[in-house]
Amino acid sequence: MSEAGVGKLLIIGFGPGSFEHITKRAREAIQESDIVIGYNTYVDLIRELISDQAIVRTGMTEEVSRAQEAVRQAENGKKVAVISSGDAGVYGMAGLVYEVLIEKGWKRNGGVEVEVIPGISAINSTASLLGAPIMHDACTISLSDHLTPWELIARRVEAAGQADFVIALYNPRSGRRTRQIVETQRILLKYRSPETPVGIVKSAYRDREDIVVTTLARMLDHDIGMLTTVVIGNSTTVNYDGLMITPRGYQRKYTLGEGAQPLKPHQRLQEKNEPWALHTAGMPELSGDGDYLEGEYNAMEPLVEREEPQIAVPDQPRNEIGQGGGVAVAIAPQVASVKAAPAPIDKAASSRVESAAMPAVSPLHLAMEALLLNDRSKGIEPNASYAEAASPLPVFTQQSVLEFAVSPGVATKNFTPQQLVALAQAVGEKGSIEYTPHHHLLVRIPTSDPDSVTAKLRADGLSLAPIGDVLQLKACDFCNLEKAESVPYADELQEKIGGMAMPKELRIGFNGCGMACYGAVNEDIGIVYRRGKFDLFLGGKTVGRNAHAAQPVAEGIAAEEIVPLIERIIALYKSEGHPNERFHKFFKRMGQIEGYRYQELPVFHIEDALCGD
């Protein structure tokens, strides 16, 4: 029994209802309370945790009276447990209790103490049973119009459907309230394919748990009630082997000479490291609003027609360190004309799956498909039996976005009006152009035909380069080409090593005179042309509050030696550098490169900024 006059409200979310999913603090709070107040079904679910506490239990729709009684008992000095399933702050009792307290003029200082104890909400517990449907932006909508007008709920459903949210529907239908779920389906079918995966979970983690994976068109064929949570996927959600899977993002980004943009932690899902992760080949192209393009998607046809992937062809032969000369043509497997959506595989009776009759996708088929595409991207054509074992069906529907850097050239910094017009036409309304401080523009274009895009831009004299962890040559403008003696060396470096994949992004600064006004010495590697010869700087730290210039390691390098020397330095970094290791750290770790010794720099103590950053 609590001490008189010192009441406390314990607003408890106990999760889906199974004992193992109730948090330690929730169990303690229930057991230390004097009174337990809750909906009849919820009281029954936690009966094992109740000892000699008084119990106040009410029926459905009596939430306000429960909140009022809880506050009254707490004001009389009782420690009161107000219980909700899931999380008390998600369509639970927390808000109502606070509303009652506010009406009474309650203040945090001097009023009854309030503790809100979190629990696992239905969107989380349901998602864990369905697979991974909430991997992208999602929202929860309660269809109960007991406390919210239906017109407002309908507007929220409309907005969520239009914005392509994954949607979790709480309180979807009751004995007297049946039209709301029907109207919700009607609204969402305006924005989503009828074959959009839908998960229906009743009594998650309770004795009568039932799981159904169906489609938006067929969802009303199943039992849906107040103990049910309905999860509706977005335009990229798929039904794979009875599970709802939503990809983490809508876009598959790739750059020139790469099948996919590297992801970090370091270069996760790279083709060379994880060839089984090629999820997007053979997918229908999406329009800018996420819909399938006309004629590309028909869930009722069982087969898929594929074109051969296109193979990257360098502009020039590769050199001895494996780098393609010039700028490589952007590659990505040609997007296929897809005629089928992924088909689920039936599970046990308690986890039912519906779909049109289509071939199933097994993990083996997926692996074989990935390996097949990996081989083809390298110019290796597998034998017929190997190819037949690959999956005939795609998995994720994601949009392909080509990313690359654009500049007018190594030495010139001036775009012509014709080039700008060509660039704007290529980017269109769906793409984007981003200004960068690195002498190029970053271009992103949703496309499944990168060759036509890049060919047109190159025809207009633009220089294209890959982005990411690659080598970039940053040259000055050579005083508007008035000091152009060293331009051929800059061009040769760009031709031989520009765009080469590196352990970490690496920039070489190139200045055409001793003024070094373009800041070459502040890059990872600095090259300065002076009096017919070159000075070399290594190990600049380009970012951070302790950024510093590169170390001067040599002066007077003969002009004919500079390109081979840089090639050897780059080859060493490429072969011996650790993944994600910046060049200045590599220089320090190696101690010397090409006979040039690393020298420790003075260590400066940097005070924390007043803003706290």
XYZ file of C-alpha atoms in Angstrom:
613
model
C 0.000 0.000 0.000
C 1.323 3.417 -0.952
C 1.754 6.102 1.643
C -1.353 8.352 1.875
C -1.120 11.513 -0.197
C 1.792 10.276 -2.308
C -0.012 8.655 -5.221
C 1.585 7.547 -8.455
C 0.323 6.672 -11.900
C 2.147 3.833 -13.669
C 1.013 3.876 -17.313
C 2.193 0.535 -18.625
C 2.518 -0.897 -22.107
C 2.934 -4.650 -21.780
C 3.572 -5.468 -25.437
C 1.713 -8.041 -27.517
C 0.621 -10.071 -24.499
C 3.089 -12.946 -24.171
C 4.964 -12.974 -20.893
C 8.406 -13.131 -22.538
C 7.700 -9.888 -24.418
C 6.763 -7.880 -21.325
C 9.689 -5.735 -20.177
C 11.249 -6.178 -16.758
C 10.163 -2.709 -15.686
C 6.571 -3.348 -16.801
C 6.430 -6.522 -14.685
C 7.882 -4.711 -11.683
C 5.423 -1.820 -12.052
C 2.412 -4.118 -12.157
C 3.597 -6.020 -9.093
C 4.374 -2.908 -7.026
C 1.017 -1.253 -7.725
C -1.971 -1.098 -5.354
C -4.600 -1.042 -8.078
C -4.607 -2.378 -11.651
C -6.968 -0.672 -14.083
C -7.524 -1.990 -17.595
C -9.696 -3.350 -20.348
C -11.101 -6.818 -19.562
C -9.001 -8.689 -22.131
C -5.808 -6.917 -21.042
C -6.367 -7.768 -17.390
C -6.751 -11.428 -18.344
C -3.480 -11.351 -20.314
C -1.433 -10.262 -17.285
C -3.367 -12.224 -14.649
C -0.241 -14.160 -13.636
C 1.468 -10.909 -12.589
C -1.364 -9.807 -10.299
C -1.295 -10.894 -6.655
C -3.432 -9.073 -4.092
C -3.916 -5.799 -5.989
C -7.389 -4.406 -6.412
C -8.604 -4.663 -10.021
C -10.772 -2.204 -11.905
C -11.774 -3.648 -15.271
C -14.061 -2.169 -17.909
C -15.261 -2.984 -21.387
C -14.420 -1.656 -24.834
C -14.856 2.106 -25.490
C -14.593 2.967 -21.784
C -11.065 4.347 -21.939
C -12.025 7.790 -20.617
C -13.694 6.368 -17.517
C -10.620 4.211 -16.842
C -8.376 7.280 -17.059
C -10.610 9.273 -14.722
C -10.715 6.471 -12.168
C -6.941 6.039 -12.309
C -6.365 9.742 -11.601
C -8.898 9.711 -8.758
C -7.239 6.725 -7.077
C -3.760 8.265 -7.467
C -4.967 11.527 -5.910
C -6.112 9.430 -2.949
C -2.565 8.203 -2.456
C -2.704 4.932 -4.385
C -0.071 3.581 -6.711
C -2.155 2.821 -9.815
C -1.148 0.639 -12.777
C -3.008 1.645 -15.933
C -2.365 -1.097 -18.478
C -2.412 -1.062 -22.277
C -1.368 -3.684 -24.753
C 1.472 -2.741 -27.067
C 2.867 0.659 -26.092
C 0.802 2.869 -23.813
C 1.822 5.904 -25.839
C 0.585 4.473 -29.165
C -3.229 4.509 -29.189
C -2.953 3.544 -25.522
C -3.875 5.099 -22.200
C -0.963 7.521 -21.753
C -2.537 10.407 -23.657
C -5.955 10.054 -22.046
C -4.502 9.989 -18.547
C -2.547 13.165 -19.259
C -5.667 14.816 -20.684
C -7.584 14.084 -17.468
C -4.691 15.416 -15.384
C -4.515 18.609 -17.464
C -8.228 19.238 -16.988
C -7.625 19.051 -13.244
C -4.785 21.577 -13.404
C -2.106 19.006 -12.609
C 1.514 20.140 -12.505
C 4.590 17.932 -12.625
C 5.942 19.572 -9.487
C 3.626 18.871 -6.591
C 1.090 16.735 -8.413
C 0.829 12.958 -8.502
C 3.885 11.316 -10.028
C 3.482 9.858 -13.523
C 5.690 7.186 -15.075
C 5.072 5.951 -18.609
C 6.597 2.512 -19.197
C 7.129 1.642 -22.884
C 6.156 -1.619 -24.508
C 6.406 -3.292 -27.910
C 3.781 -1.710 -30.149
C 1.673 -3.767 -32.547
C 3.465 -2.364 -35.599
C 6.719 -3.849 -34.284
C 5.423 -7.192 -33.034
C 3.373 -7.715 -36.183
C 6.278 -6.787 -38.435
C 8.513 -9.350 -36.734
C 6.034 -12.088 -37.642
C 5.594 -10.936 -41.231
C 9.293 -10.601 -42.112
C 10.618 -7.066 -42.608
C 7.782 -4.908 -43.959
C 8.704 -1.703 -42.052
C 12.157 -1.167 -43.562
C 11.208 2.165 -45.090
C 9.059 5.117 -44.034
C 5.884 3.889 -42.357
C 2.890 5.237 -40.487
C 0.206 3.933 -38.147
C -3.464 4.789 -38.630
C -6.257 3.770 -36.286
C -9.533 3.156 -38.111
C -11.543 3.589 -34.921
C -13.803 6.625 -35.190
C -14.814 6.401 -31.540
C -12.655 9.432 -30.684
C -11.663 10.695 -34.176
C -14.073 11.684 -36.992
C -14.001 9.288 -39.926
C -13.561 12.152 -42.401
C -10.211 13.000 -40.776
C -9.133 9.342 -40.736
C -10.003 9.004 -44.440
C -7.886 12.046 -45.302
C -4.952 10.501 -43.461
C -5.366 7.215 -45.342
C -5.475 9.172 -48.604
C -2.287 11.078 -47.731
C -0.432 7.929 -46.639
C -1.431 6.117 -49.805
C -0.372 8.989 -52.018
C 2.974 9.318 -50.177
C 3.701 5.564 -50.525
C 4.057 4.911 -46.796
C 4.005 1.380 -45.482
C 0.810 1.521 -43.410
C -0.072 -0.316 -40.201
C -3.796 -0.233 -39.503
C -4.810 -0.422 -35.856
C -8.398 -1.180 -34.739
C -9.323 -2.048 -38.320
C -12.824 -3.450 -37.737
C -15.244 -4.249 -34.928
C -18.661 -5.878 -34.716
C -20.491 -2.590 -35.296
C -17.807 -0.738 -37.280
C -17.312 -2.502 -40.617
C -17.316 0.088 -43.402
C -14.013 1.786 -42.484
C -11.763 -1.060 -43.613
C -13.704 -1.327 -46.883
C -13.335 2.390 -47.524
C -9.627 2.216 -46.630
C -9.066 -0.497 -49.235
C -10.929 1.565 -51.847
C -8.763 4.623 -51.160
C -5.472 2.735 -51.262
C -6.302 0.953 -54.515
C -6.170 4.379 -56.177
C -2.430 4.548 -55.412
C -1.224 0.944 -55.118
C -1.228 -2.165 -57.255
C -3.947 -4.704 -56.348
C -1.078 -7.164 -55.855
C 0.546 -5.061 -53.107
C 1.423 -7.455 -50.254
C -0.736 -7.154 -47.137
C -0.100 -8.869 -43.810
C -2.982 -9.627 -41.465
C -1.926 -10.672 -37.962
C -4.438 -11.572 -35.290
C -3.435 -11.950 -31.632
C 0.306 -11.616 -32.263
C 2.328 -13.743 -29.811
C -0.833 -14.957 -28.084
C -2.436 -18.402 -27.965
C -4.716 -17.829 -30.951
C -2.153 -16.145 -33.150
C -3.026 -16.216 -36.848
C -0.921 -14.827 -39.708
C -2.087 -14.272 -43.273
C -0.049 -12.806 -46.124
C -2.358 -11.775 -48.947
C -2.809 -8.846 -51.324
C -4.525 -5.493 -51.199
C -7.198 -6.773 -53.577
C -7.976 -9.844 -51.428
C -7.482 -8.525 -47.902
C -11.205 -8.287 -47.143
C -11.624 -12.019 -47.782
C -10.057 -12.687 -44.374
C -11.099 -12.356 -40.764
C -10.220 -8.858 -39.512
C -11.254 -7.632 -36.091
C -10.187 -5.576 -33.089
C -7.411 -8.020 -32.210
C -5.976 -7.695 -35.733
C -3.236 -5.456 -37.075
C -3.096 -5.004 -40.853
C 0.209 -4.054 -42.504
C -0.015 -2.772 -46.093
C 3.221 -2.631 -48.067
C 4.459 0.215 -50.237
C 5.214 0.109 -53.968
C 8.497 -1.786 -53.408
C 7.289 -4.364 -50.854
C 7.400 -7.951 -52.094
C 6.043 -11.269 -50.930
C 8.979 -13.653 -50.780
C 8.461 -17.182 -49.519
C 5.557 -16.116 -47.347
C 7.311 -13.054 -45.923
C 6.695 -9.372 -46.570
C 10.006 -7.675 -47.392
C 10.349 -3.937 -48.016
C 13.730 -2.842 -49.453
C 15.613 -0.241 -47.440
C 15.479 2.295 -50.270
C 13.774 2.968 -53.587
C 16.860 3.585 -55.651
C 19.712 1.423 -56.825
C 22.541 3.844 -57.485
C 25.390 3.079 -59.825
C 28.184 5.086 -61.373
C 30.423 4.913 -64.406
C 32.302 1.644 -64.576
C 30.428 0.224 -61.563
C 27.460 -2.116 -61.317
C 26.401 -0.542 -58.021
C 27.497 2.317 -55.841
C 29.537 1.020 -52.849
C 27.774 1.104 -49.511
C 29.373 1.538 -46.101
C 30.342 0.040 -43.631
C 32.999 -0.337 -46.070
C 31.776 -1.132 -49.559
C 29.041 -3.466 -48.368
C 27.195 -5.259 -51.198
C 29.959 -4.677 -53.725
C 29.690 -7.103 -56.592
C 33.199 -8.442 -56.070
C 32.560 -9.018 -52.372
C 28.936 -10.162 -52.343
C 27.863 -11.315 -55.821
C 24.735 -12.843 -54.321
C 23.489 -9.359 -53.442
C 22.571 -8.362 -57.005
C 18.897 -7.838 -56.181
C 17.885 -5.479 -58.933
C 18.806 -6.999 -62.260
C 15.783 -7.863 -64.331
C 13.432 -5.499 -62.524
C 10.757 -3.376 -64.193
C 11.653 0.283 -64.464
C 9.737 2.609 -62.165
C 8.473 6.006 -63.124
C 9.381 8.980 -60.962
C 6.287 8.528 -58.796
C 7.116 4.908 -58.066
C 4.575 3.345 -60.469
C 5.462 0.719 -63.031
C 5.896 2.058 -66.530
C 3.167 1.079 -68.935
C 3.610 -2.367 -70.392
C 6.397 -3.385 -67.987
C 4.483 -5.129 -65.217
C 1.806 -7.770 -65.355
C 1.465 -9.869 -62.243
C -0.685 -12.485 -63.961
C 1.815 -13.555 -66.648
C 4.189 -16.285 -65.444
C 7.358 -15.701 -67.442
C 10.061 -13.060 -67.700
C 11.816 -11.982 -70.871
C 15.411 -10.864 -70.450
C 17.831 -9.081 -72.700
C 21.506 -9.771 -72.453
C 23.312 -7.498 -69.958
C 25.547 -4.886 -71.533
C 29.231 -5.151 -70.796
C 31.444 -2.171 -70.006
C 33.948 -1.300 -72.727
C 36.776 1.088 -71.770
C 37.550 3.928 -74.141
C 41.215 2.854 -74.201
C 43.102 -0.385 -73.437
C 43.894 -1.096 -69.798
C 47.342 -0.400 -68.502
C 49.616 -2.710 -66.534
C 47.957 -1.899 -63.190
C 44.514 -2.858 -64.396
C 43.084 0.606 -64.979
C 41.049 1.287 -68.081
C 42.316 4.228 -70.087
C 40.093 7.240 -70.509
C 36.678 7.326 -68.909
C 34.823 4.035 -68.816
C 31.335 3.793 -70.262
C 28.675 3.599 -67.567
C 27.482 0.064 -67.139
C 24.633 -1.708 -65.477
C 22.844 -4.859 -66.565
C 20.189 -3.921 -69.098
C 16.863 -3.760 -67.270
C 14.694 -6.579 -68.499
C 11.140 -6.488 -69.717
C 9.503 -8.064 -66.706
C 6.287 -10.009 -67.012
C 5.823 -11.349 -63.493
C 5.947 -10.305 -59.871
C 7.561 -12.498 -57.201
C 5.400 -15.439 -56.194
C 5.093 -16.493 -52.569
C 5.409 -20.033 -51.317
C 2.685 -21.499 -49.113
C 3.483 -21.777 -45.409
C 1.744 -23.739 -42.625
C -1.979 -23.265 -42.049
C -1.375 -20.690 -39.312
C 0.619 -18.547 -41.781
C -1.374 -18.521 -45.020
C -0.169 -16.990 -48.275
C -2.177 -16.019 -51.335
C -1.096 -15.058 -54.830
C -1.800 -15.750 -58.453
C -0.420 -19.084 -59.615
C 3.207 -18.354 -60.480
C 6.557 -20.152 -60.162
C 8.131 -19.958 -56.719
C 11.447 -18.286 -56.017
C 13.769 -20.394 -53.885
C 16.979 -19.229 -52.206
C 18.910 -21.521 -54.566
C 17.329 -19.886 -57.611
C 18.172 -16.478 -56.220
C 21.797 -17.430 -55.671
C 22.100 -18.935 -59.139
C 20.556 -15.827 -60.696
C 23.002 -13.571 -58.858
C 26.000 -15.638 -59.916
C 24.737 -15.731 -63.501
C 24.437 -11.946 -63.652
C 27.822 -11.535 -61.987
C 29.477 -13.753 -64.594
C 27.767 -12.000 -67.485
C 28.821 -8.587 -66.208
C 32.410 -9.839 -66.503
C 31.895 -11.167 -70.025
C 31.643 -14.822 -68.935
C 28.768 -16.647 -70.626
C 27.663 -19.688 -68.547
C 26.567 -22.967 -70.049
C 22.877 -23.596 -70.722
C 22.221 -25.841 -67.716
C 23.738 -23.258 -65.374
C 21.623 -20.476 -66.843
C 18.447 -22.553 -66.636
C 18.950 -22.988 -62.886
C 18.728 -19.236 -62.304
C 15.542 -17.752 -60.966
C 12.995 -16.736 -63.629
C 11.619 -14.060 -61.323
C 12.863 -10.759 -59.921
C 12.825 -9.872 -56.244
C 12.893 -6.163 -55.463
C 11.461 -3.348 -57.545
C 13.867 -0.467 -57.239
C 14.635 2.385 -59.531
C 18.048 2.508 -61.219
C 19.787 5.857 -60.751
C 22.965 6.623 -62.694
C 25.408 8.837 -60.767
C 28.510 10.422 -62.267
C 30.644 13.546 -62.263
C 30.615 16.016 -65.147
C 33.200 18.655 -66.029
C 34.223 20.531 -69.177
C 37.652 18.871 -69.021
C 40.858 18.654 -67.007
C 42.267 22.075 -67.869
C 39.242 24.133 -68.871
C 36.699 25.274 -66.320
C 34.218 26.812 -68.763
C 31.019 25.089 -69.883
C 29.619 26.137 -73.245
C 25.921 27.017 -73.578
C 25.488 23.952 -75.790
C 26.973 21.704 -73.105
C 24.699 23.152 -70.421
C 21.643 22.648 -72.621
C 22.682 19.050 -73.344
C 23.205 18.409 -69.636
C 19.819 19.877 -68.717
C 18.098 17.762 -71.358
C 19.805 14.595 -70.141
C 18.905 15.228 -66.504
C 15.314 16.185 -67.256
C 12.707 16.764 -64.565
C 13.424 13.517 -62.703
C 17.189 13.895 -62.270
C 19.322 16.325 -60.324
C 22.529 18.347 -60.674
C 24.559 19.130 -57.552
C 27.343 21.687 -57.342
C 30.503 20.385 -55.644
C 33.772 22.076 -54.596
C 35.775 19.527 -56.580
C 35.744 21.057 -60.086
C 32.786 18.985 -61.264
C 29.012 18.713 -61.090
C 27.414 15.619 -59.549
C 24.640 14.311 -61.786
C 21.939 11.793 -60.855
C 19.647 10.491 -63.576
C 16.984 7.770 -63.198
C 17.589 5.617 -66.271
C 17.858 2.046 -67.439
C 19.780 3.083 -70.580
C 23.014 4.718 -69.365
C 24.843 4.305 -72.668
C 22.550 6.645 -74.567
C 22.813 9.247 -71.800
C 26.592 9.217 -71.567
C 27.146 8.982 -75.339
C 25.189 12.185 -75.945
C 27.045 14.082 -73.226
C 30.438 12.948 -74.473
C 29.465 13.917 -77.998
C 29.020 17.461 -76.708
C 32.565 17.478 -75.343
C 31.816 16.897 -71.674
C 34.173 14.872 -69.499
C 32.421 12.178 -67.428
C 33.910 10.337 -64.470
C 32.716 7.834 -61.864
C 32.134 8.899 -58.279
C 32.664 7.273 -54.908
C 35.957 5.796 -53.746
C 37.827 6.658 -56.917
C 40.773 8.822 -57.965
C 39.976 12.345 -59.092
C 42.446 14.695 -60.715
C 41.826 18.346 -59.790
C 43.798 20.664 -62.050
C 43.970 24.455 -62.125
C 42.891 26.475 -65.164
C 46.535 27.098 -66.140
C 45.827 30.849 -66.096
C 43.157 30.383 -68.772
C 45.632 28.201 -70.671
C 48.210 30.964 -70.857
C 50.594 28.660 -68.921
C 49.765 25.443 -70.710
C 53.216 23.769 -70.775
C 52.194 21.139 -68.213
C 48.676 20.462 -69.532
C 49.785 17.346 -71.500
C 51.014 15.757 -68.261
C 47.712 16.461 -66.520
C 45.838 14.987 -69.484
C 48.047 11.898 -69.442
C 47.433 11.349 -65.734
C 43.689 11.679 -66.259
C 43.795 9.239 -69.143
C 45.803 6.630 -67.246
C 44.500 6.783 -63.674
C 41.476 9.110 -63.581
C 38.447 7.334 -62.118
C 40.458 4.361 -60.870
C 38.895 2.565 -57.888
C 40.747 3.313 -54.652
C 40.570 2.042 -51.041
C 39.176 5.498 -50.218
C 38.377 8.546 -52.327
C 41.651 10.173 -53.389
C 42.269 13.524 -55.016
C 45.401 14.635 -56.848
C 45.861 18.385 -57.107
C 47.715 19.645 -60.171
C 49.016 23.218 -60.474
C 50.560 24.603 -63.654
C 52.951 27.076 -61.998
C 54.736 27.753 -58.720
C 51.977 30.057 -57.496
C 49.934 26.906 -56.731
C 46.870 29.137 -56.488
C 44.418 26.248 -56.905
C 45.631 24.654 -53.691
C 47.165 21.472 -55.073
C 49.299 21.089 -51.943
C 46.137 20.731 -49.837
C 45.027 17.521 -51.569
C 46.003 13.901 -50.858
C 48.749 14.239 -53.458
C 49.933 17.589 -54.802
C 51.824 18.170 -58.054
C 53.228 21.609 -58.861
C 54.876 22.425 -62.192
C 57.755 24.901 -61.754
C 60.487 25.897 -64.189
C 60.045 22.885 -66.429
C 60.058 20.366 -63.581
C 57.693 19.105 -60.900
C 57.493 19.358 -57.112
C 55.683 16.578 -55.263
C 53.632 16.718 -52.073
C 52.211 13.645 -50.282
C 49.730 13.015 -47.487
C 47.489 16.059 -47.227
C 44.628 15.748 -44.740
C 41.801 17.312 -46.638
C 39.016 17.410 -44.057
C 38.549 17.984 -40.346
C 39.502 20.724 -37.912
C 43.064 19.410 -37.926
C 43.337 19.394 -41.724
C 46.832 20.097 -43.041
C 48.700 20.453 -46.300
C 50.617 17.580 -47.848
C 54.282 17.135 -46.999
C 56.801 18.406 -49.577
C 58.788 15.284 -50.457
C 60.617 16.170 -53.698
C 61.541 19.113 -55.884
C 62.755 19.232 -59.456
C 61.364 15.910 -60.681
C 62.026 15.592 -64.404
C 58.928 16.106 -66.510
C 59.204 12.708 -68.181
C 59.342 10.976 -64.775
C 56.275 12.471 -63.098
C 53.562 10.318 -64.706
C 55.303 6.941 -64.119
C 56.131 8.015 -60.547
C 52.509 8.889 -59.765
C 51.365 5.641 -61.364
C 53.660 3.641 -59.058
C 52.459 5.530 -55.959
C 48.834 4.960 -56.910
C 49.428 1.284 -57.691
C 50.979 0.797 -54.228
C 48.076 2.532 -52.496
C 45.562 0.533 -54.512
C 47.177 -2.813 -53.679
C 48.342 -2.205 -50.094
C 45.839 0.324 -48.745
C 43.269 -0.928 -46.270
C 39.590 -0.506 -47.123
C 38.432 2.984 -46.111
C 42.007 4.068 -45.283
C 42.731 7.624 -46.374
C 45.979 8.279 -48.198
C 47.581 10.352 -45.421
C 47.035 7.475 -42.965
C 48.393 5.011 -45.516
C 51.523 7.169 -45.954
C 52.025 7.232 -42.188
C 51.505 3.477 -41.846
C 53.891 2.627 -44.663
C 56.597 4.995 -43.410
C 57.874 5.646 -46.900
C 56.588 5.522 -50.467
C 58.958 5.397 -53.443
C 61.751 6.390 -51.079
C 59.905 9.436 -49.754
C 59.777 9.240 -45.953
C 56.795 10.213 -43.872
C 57.555 12.891 -41.269
C 55.582 13.361 -38.095
C 53.814 16.688 -38.006
C 53.483 18.854 -34.876
C 50.445 17.833 -32.862
C 48.166 20.739 -32.052
C 45.711 20.597 -29.175
C 42.321 21.695 -30.464
C 39.852 23.007 -27.904
C 36.233 21.982 -28.265
C 34.123 24.584 -29.996
C 31.845 26.668 -27.787
C 28.837 25.323 -29.662
C 29.683 21.810 -28.480
C 30.447 20.340 -31.924
